[in-house]
CSV table of C-alpha atoms and ligand atoms in Angstrom, one decimal:
chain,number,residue,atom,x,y,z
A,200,UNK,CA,10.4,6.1,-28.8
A,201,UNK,CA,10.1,7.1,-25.5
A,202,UNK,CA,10.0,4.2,-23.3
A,203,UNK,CA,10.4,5.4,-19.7
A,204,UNK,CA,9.4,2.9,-17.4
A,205,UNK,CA,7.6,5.0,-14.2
A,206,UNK,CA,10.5,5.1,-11.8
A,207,UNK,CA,8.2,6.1,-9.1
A,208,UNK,CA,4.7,5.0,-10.0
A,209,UNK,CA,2.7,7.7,-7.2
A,210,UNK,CA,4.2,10.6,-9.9
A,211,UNK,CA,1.2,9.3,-11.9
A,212,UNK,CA,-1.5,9.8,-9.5
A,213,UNK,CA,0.6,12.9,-7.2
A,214,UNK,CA,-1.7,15.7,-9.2
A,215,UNK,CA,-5.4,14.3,-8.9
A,216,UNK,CA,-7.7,15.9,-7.1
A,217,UNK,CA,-9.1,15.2,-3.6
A,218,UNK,CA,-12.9,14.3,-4.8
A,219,UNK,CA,-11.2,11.3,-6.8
A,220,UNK,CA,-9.0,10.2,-4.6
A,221,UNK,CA,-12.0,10.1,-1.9
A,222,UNK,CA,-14.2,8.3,-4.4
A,223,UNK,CA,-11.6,5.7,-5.3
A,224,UNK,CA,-10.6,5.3,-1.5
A,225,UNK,CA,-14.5,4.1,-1.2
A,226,UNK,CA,-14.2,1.6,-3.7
A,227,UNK,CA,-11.3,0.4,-2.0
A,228,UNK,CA,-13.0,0.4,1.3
A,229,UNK,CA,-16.3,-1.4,-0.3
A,230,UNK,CA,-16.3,-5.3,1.4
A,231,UNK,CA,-18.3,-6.2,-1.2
A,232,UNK,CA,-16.2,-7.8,-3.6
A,233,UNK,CA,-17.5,-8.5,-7.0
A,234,UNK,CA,-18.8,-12.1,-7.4
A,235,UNK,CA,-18.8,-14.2,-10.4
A,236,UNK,CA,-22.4,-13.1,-11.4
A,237,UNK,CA,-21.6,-9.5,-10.5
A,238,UNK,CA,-18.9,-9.5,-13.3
A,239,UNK,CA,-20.7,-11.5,-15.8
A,240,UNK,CA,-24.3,-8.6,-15.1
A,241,UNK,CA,-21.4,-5.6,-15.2
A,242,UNK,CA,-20.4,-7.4,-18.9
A,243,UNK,CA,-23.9,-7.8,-20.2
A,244,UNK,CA,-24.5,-4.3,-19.2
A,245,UNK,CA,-20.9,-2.5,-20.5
A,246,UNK,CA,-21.6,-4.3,-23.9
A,247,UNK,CA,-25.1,-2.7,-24.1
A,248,UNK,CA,-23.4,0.8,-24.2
A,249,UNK,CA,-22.5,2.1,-27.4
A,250,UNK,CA,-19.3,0.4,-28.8
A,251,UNK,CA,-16.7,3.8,-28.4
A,252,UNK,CA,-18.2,5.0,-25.5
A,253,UNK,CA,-15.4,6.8,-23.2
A,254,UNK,CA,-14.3,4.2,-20.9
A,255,UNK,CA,-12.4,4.2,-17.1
A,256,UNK,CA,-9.6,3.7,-18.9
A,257,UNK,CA,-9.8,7.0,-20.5
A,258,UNK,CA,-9.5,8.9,-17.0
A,259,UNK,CA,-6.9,6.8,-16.0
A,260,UNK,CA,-5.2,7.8,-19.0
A,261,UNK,CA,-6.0,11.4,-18.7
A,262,UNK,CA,-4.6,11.4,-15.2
A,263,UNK,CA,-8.5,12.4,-14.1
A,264,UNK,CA,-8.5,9.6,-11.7
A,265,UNK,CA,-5.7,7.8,-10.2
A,266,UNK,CA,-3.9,4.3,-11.1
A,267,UNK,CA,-0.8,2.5,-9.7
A,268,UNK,CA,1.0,2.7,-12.7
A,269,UNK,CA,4.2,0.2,-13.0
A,270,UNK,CA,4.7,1.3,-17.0
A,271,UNK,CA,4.7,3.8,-19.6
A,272,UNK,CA,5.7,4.7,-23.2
A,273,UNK,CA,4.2,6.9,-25.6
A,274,UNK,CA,2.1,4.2,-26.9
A,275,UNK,CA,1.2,1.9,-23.6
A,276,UNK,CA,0.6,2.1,-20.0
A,277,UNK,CA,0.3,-0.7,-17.5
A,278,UNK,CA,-1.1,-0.2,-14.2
A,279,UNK,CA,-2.5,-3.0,-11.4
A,280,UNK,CA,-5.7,-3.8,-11.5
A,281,UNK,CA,-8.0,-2.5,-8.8
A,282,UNK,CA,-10.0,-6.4,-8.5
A,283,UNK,CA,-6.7,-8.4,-8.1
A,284,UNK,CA,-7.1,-11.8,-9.1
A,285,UNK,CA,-3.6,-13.0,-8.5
A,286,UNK,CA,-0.9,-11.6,-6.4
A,287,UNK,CA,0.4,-10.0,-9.4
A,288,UNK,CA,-3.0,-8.4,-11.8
A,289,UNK,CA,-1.8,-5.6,-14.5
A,290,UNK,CA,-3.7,-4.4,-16.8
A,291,UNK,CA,-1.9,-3.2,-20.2
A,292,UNK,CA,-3.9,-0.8,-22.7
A,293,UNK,CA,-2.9,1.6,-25.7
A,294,UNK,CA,-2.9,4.9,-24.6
A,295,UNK,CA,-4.9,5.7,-27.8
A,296,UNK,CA,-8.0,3.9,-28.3
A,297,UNK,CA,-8.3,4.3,-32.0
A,298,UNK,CA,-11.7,2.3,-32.0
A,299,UNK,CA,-9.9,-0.9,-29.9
A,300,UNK,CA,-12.6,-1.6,-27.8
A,301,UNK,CA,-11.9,-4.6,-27.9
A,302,UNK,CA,-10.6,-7.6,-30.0
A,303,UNK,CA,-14.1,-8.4,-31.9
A,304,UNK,CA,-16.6,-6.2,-31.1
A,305,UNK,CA,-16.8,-3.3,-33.7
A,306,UNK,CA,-15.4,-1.3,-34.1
A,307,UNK,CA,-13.1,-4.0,-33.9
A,308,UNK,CA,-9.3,-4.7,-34.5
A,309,UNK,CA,-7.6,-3.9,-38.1
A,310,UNK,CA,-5.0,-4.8,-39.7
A,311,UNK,CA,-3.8,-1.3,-39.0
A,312,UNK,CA,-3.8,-2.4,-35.0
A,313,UNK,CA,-1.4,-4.9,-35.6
A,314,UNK,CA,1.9,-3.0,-34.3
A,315,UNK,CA,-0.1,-1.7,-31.5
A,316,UNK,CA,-1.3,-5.3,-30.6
A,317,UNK,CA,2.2,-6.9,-30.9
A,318,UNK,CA,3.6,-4.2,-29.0
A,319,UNK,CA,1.1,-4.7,-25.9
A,320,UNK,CA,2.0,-8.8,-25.7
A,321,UNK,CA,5.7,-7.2,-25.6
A,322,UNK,CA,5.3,-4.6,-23.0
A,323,UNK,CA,3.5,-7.9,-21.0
A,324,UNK,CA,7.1,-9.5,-21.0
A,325,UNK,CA,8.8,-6.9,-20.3
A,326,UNK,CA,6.5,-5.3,-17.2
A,327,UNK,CA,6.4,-9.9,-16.4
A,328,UNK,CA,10.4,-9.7,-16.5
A,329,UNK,CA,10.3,-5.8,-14.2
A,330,UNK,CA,7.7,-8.1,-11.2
A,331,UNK,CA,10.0,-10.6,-11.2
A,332,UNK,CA,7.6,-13.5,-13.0
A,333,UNK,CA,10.9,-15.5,-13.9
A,334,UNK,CA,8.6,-18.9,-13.5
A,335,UNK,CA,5.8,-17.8,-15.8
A,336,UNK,CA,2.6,-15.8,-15.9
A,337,UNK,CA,-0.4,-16.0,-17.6
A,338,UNK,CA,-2.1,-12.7,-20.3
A,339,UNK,CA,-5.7,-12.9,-20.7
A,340,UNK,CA,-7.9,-10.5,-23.0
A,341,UNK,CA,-11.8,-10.8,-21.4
A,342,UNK,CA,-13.6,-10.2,-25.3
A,343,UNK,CA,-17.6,-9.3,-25.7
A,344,UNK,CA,-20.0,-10.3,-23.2
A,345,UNK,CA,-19.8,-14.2,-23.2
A,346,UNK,CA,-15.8,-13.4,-22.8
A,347,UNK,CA,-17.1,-11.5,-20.0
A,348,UNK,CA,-15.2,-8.2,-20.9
A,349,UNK,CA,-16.6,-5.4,-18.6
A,350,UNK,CA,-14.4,-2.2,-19.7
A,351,UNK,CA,-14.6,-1.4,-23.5
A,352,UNK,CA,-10.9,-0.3,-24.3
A,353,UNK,CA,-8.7,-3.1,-25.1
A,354,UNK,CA,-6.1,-4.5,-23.0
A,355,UNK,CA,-4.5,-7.3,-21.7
A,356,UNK,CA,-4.8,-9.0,-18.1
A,357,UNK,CA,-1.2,-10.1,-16.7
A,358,UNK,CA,-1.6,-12.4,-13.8
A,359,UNK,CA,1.1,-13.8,-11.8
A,360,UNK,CA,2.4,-14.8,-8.4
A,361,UNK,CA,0.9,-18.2,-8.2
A,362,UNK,CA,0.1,-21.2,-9.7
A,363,UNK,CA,-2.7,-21.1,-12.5
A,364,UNK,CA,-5.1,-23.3,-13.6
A,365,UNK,CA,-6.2,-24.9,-16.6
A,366,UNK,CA,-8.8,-24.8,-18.1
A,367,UNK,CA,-10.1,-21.2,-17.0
A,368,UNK,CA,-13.6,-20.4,-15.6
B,447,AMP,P1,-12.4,-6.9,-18.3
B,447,AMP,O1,-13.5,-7.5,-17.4
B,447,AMP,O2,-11.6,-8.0,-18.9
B,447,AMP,O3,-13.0,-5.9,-19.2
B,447,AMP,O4,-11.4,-6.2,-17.3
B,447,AMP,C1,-11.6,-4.9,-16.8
B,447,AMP,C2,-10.7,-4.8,-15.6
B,447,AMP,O5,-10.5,-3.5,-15.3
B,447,AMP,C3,-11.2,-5.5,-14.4
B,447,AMP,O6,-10.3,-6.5,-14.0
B,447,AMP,C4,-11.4,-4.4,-13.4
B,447,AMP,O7,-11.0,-4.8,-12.0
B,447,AMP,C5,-10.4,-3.4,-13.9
B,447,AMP,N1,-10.7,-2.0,-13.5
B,447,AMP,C6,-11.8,-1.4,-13.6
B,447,AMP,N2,-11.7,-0.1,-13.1
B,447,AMP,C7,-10.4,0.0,-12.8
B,447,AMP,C8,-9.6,1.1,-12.2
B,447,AMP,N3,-10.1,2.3,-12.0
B,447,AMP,N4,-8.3,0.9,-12.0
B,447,AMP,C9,-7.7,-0.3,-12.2
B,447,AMP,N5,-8.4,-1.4,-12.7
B,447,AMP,C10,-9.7,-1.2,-13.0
């Protein structure tokens, strides 16, 4: 296996091109940050598109837009979330989809998924263990539209770098 972790995480994004990098500089720049009812309409809405639709993800993967990626193997890349919602907010997906869009919604997870899934929740520990979250962290996977999942390729939310609450919103 080749499990490189991304010595120097602009590599990833050092050969987009200009017109992405402009467009993902304005969402940056936007003020408007999204609210709780802004993420719950984006979830209703991404779970009326057909279930494998191509997803953000998928350009991120391709290396068609750019993401500040702190890991990557053959089979998983980690990169921080562009909506922090902790000091520390990565998001970790497969690199191939194979019809994970999720946990539930189908097509849904297999028993064929299982080595993929179990190696995402250890790539969380070990990407936890490279930020320095010695005091704990918490992984969260947003599944369906009452789980308020917005981005139809699965992956799992690490948050860290403060104190969390219980129960979640
Ligand atoms: P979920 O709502 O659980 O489906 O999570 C999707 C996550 O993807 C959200 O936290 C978004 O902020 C994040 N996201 C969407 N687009 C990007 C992007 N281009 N780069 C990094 N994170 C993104």
């Amino acid at each position: 296996m080749d499990q490189t972790r991304n010595p120097n995480p602009s590599n990833h994004s050092s050969k987009i091109s200009s017109s992405s990098r402009l467009l993902v500089l304005q969402s940056h720049l936007s003020t408007q940050k999204p609210t709780m009812a802004s993420e719950k309409e984006a979830a209703l809405a991404a779970a009326a598109l057909p279930a494998d639709s191509p997803t953000i993800f998928d350009k991120i993967i391709n290396k068609e837009i750019p993401a500040n990626v702190v890991y990557e193997d053959d089979k998983v890349l980690a990169f921080r979330d562009i909506n922090p919602q902790a000091p520390i907010h990565i998001l970790l997906i497969p690199k191939v989809k194979d019809g994970l869009s999720g946990v539930s919604k189908v097509p849904e997870a297999e028993e064929r998924h299982i080595e993929i899934l179990g190696r995402l929740l250890y790539t969380a520990k070990l990407v936890a263990k490279q930020e320095g979250l010695e005091d704990g962290f918490r992984l969260v996977i947003n599944d369906g539209p009452s789980g308020c999942q917005s981005v139809y390729h699965l992956h799992i939310h690490l948050l860290g770098g403060r104190q969390m609450n219980w129960p979640p919103g």
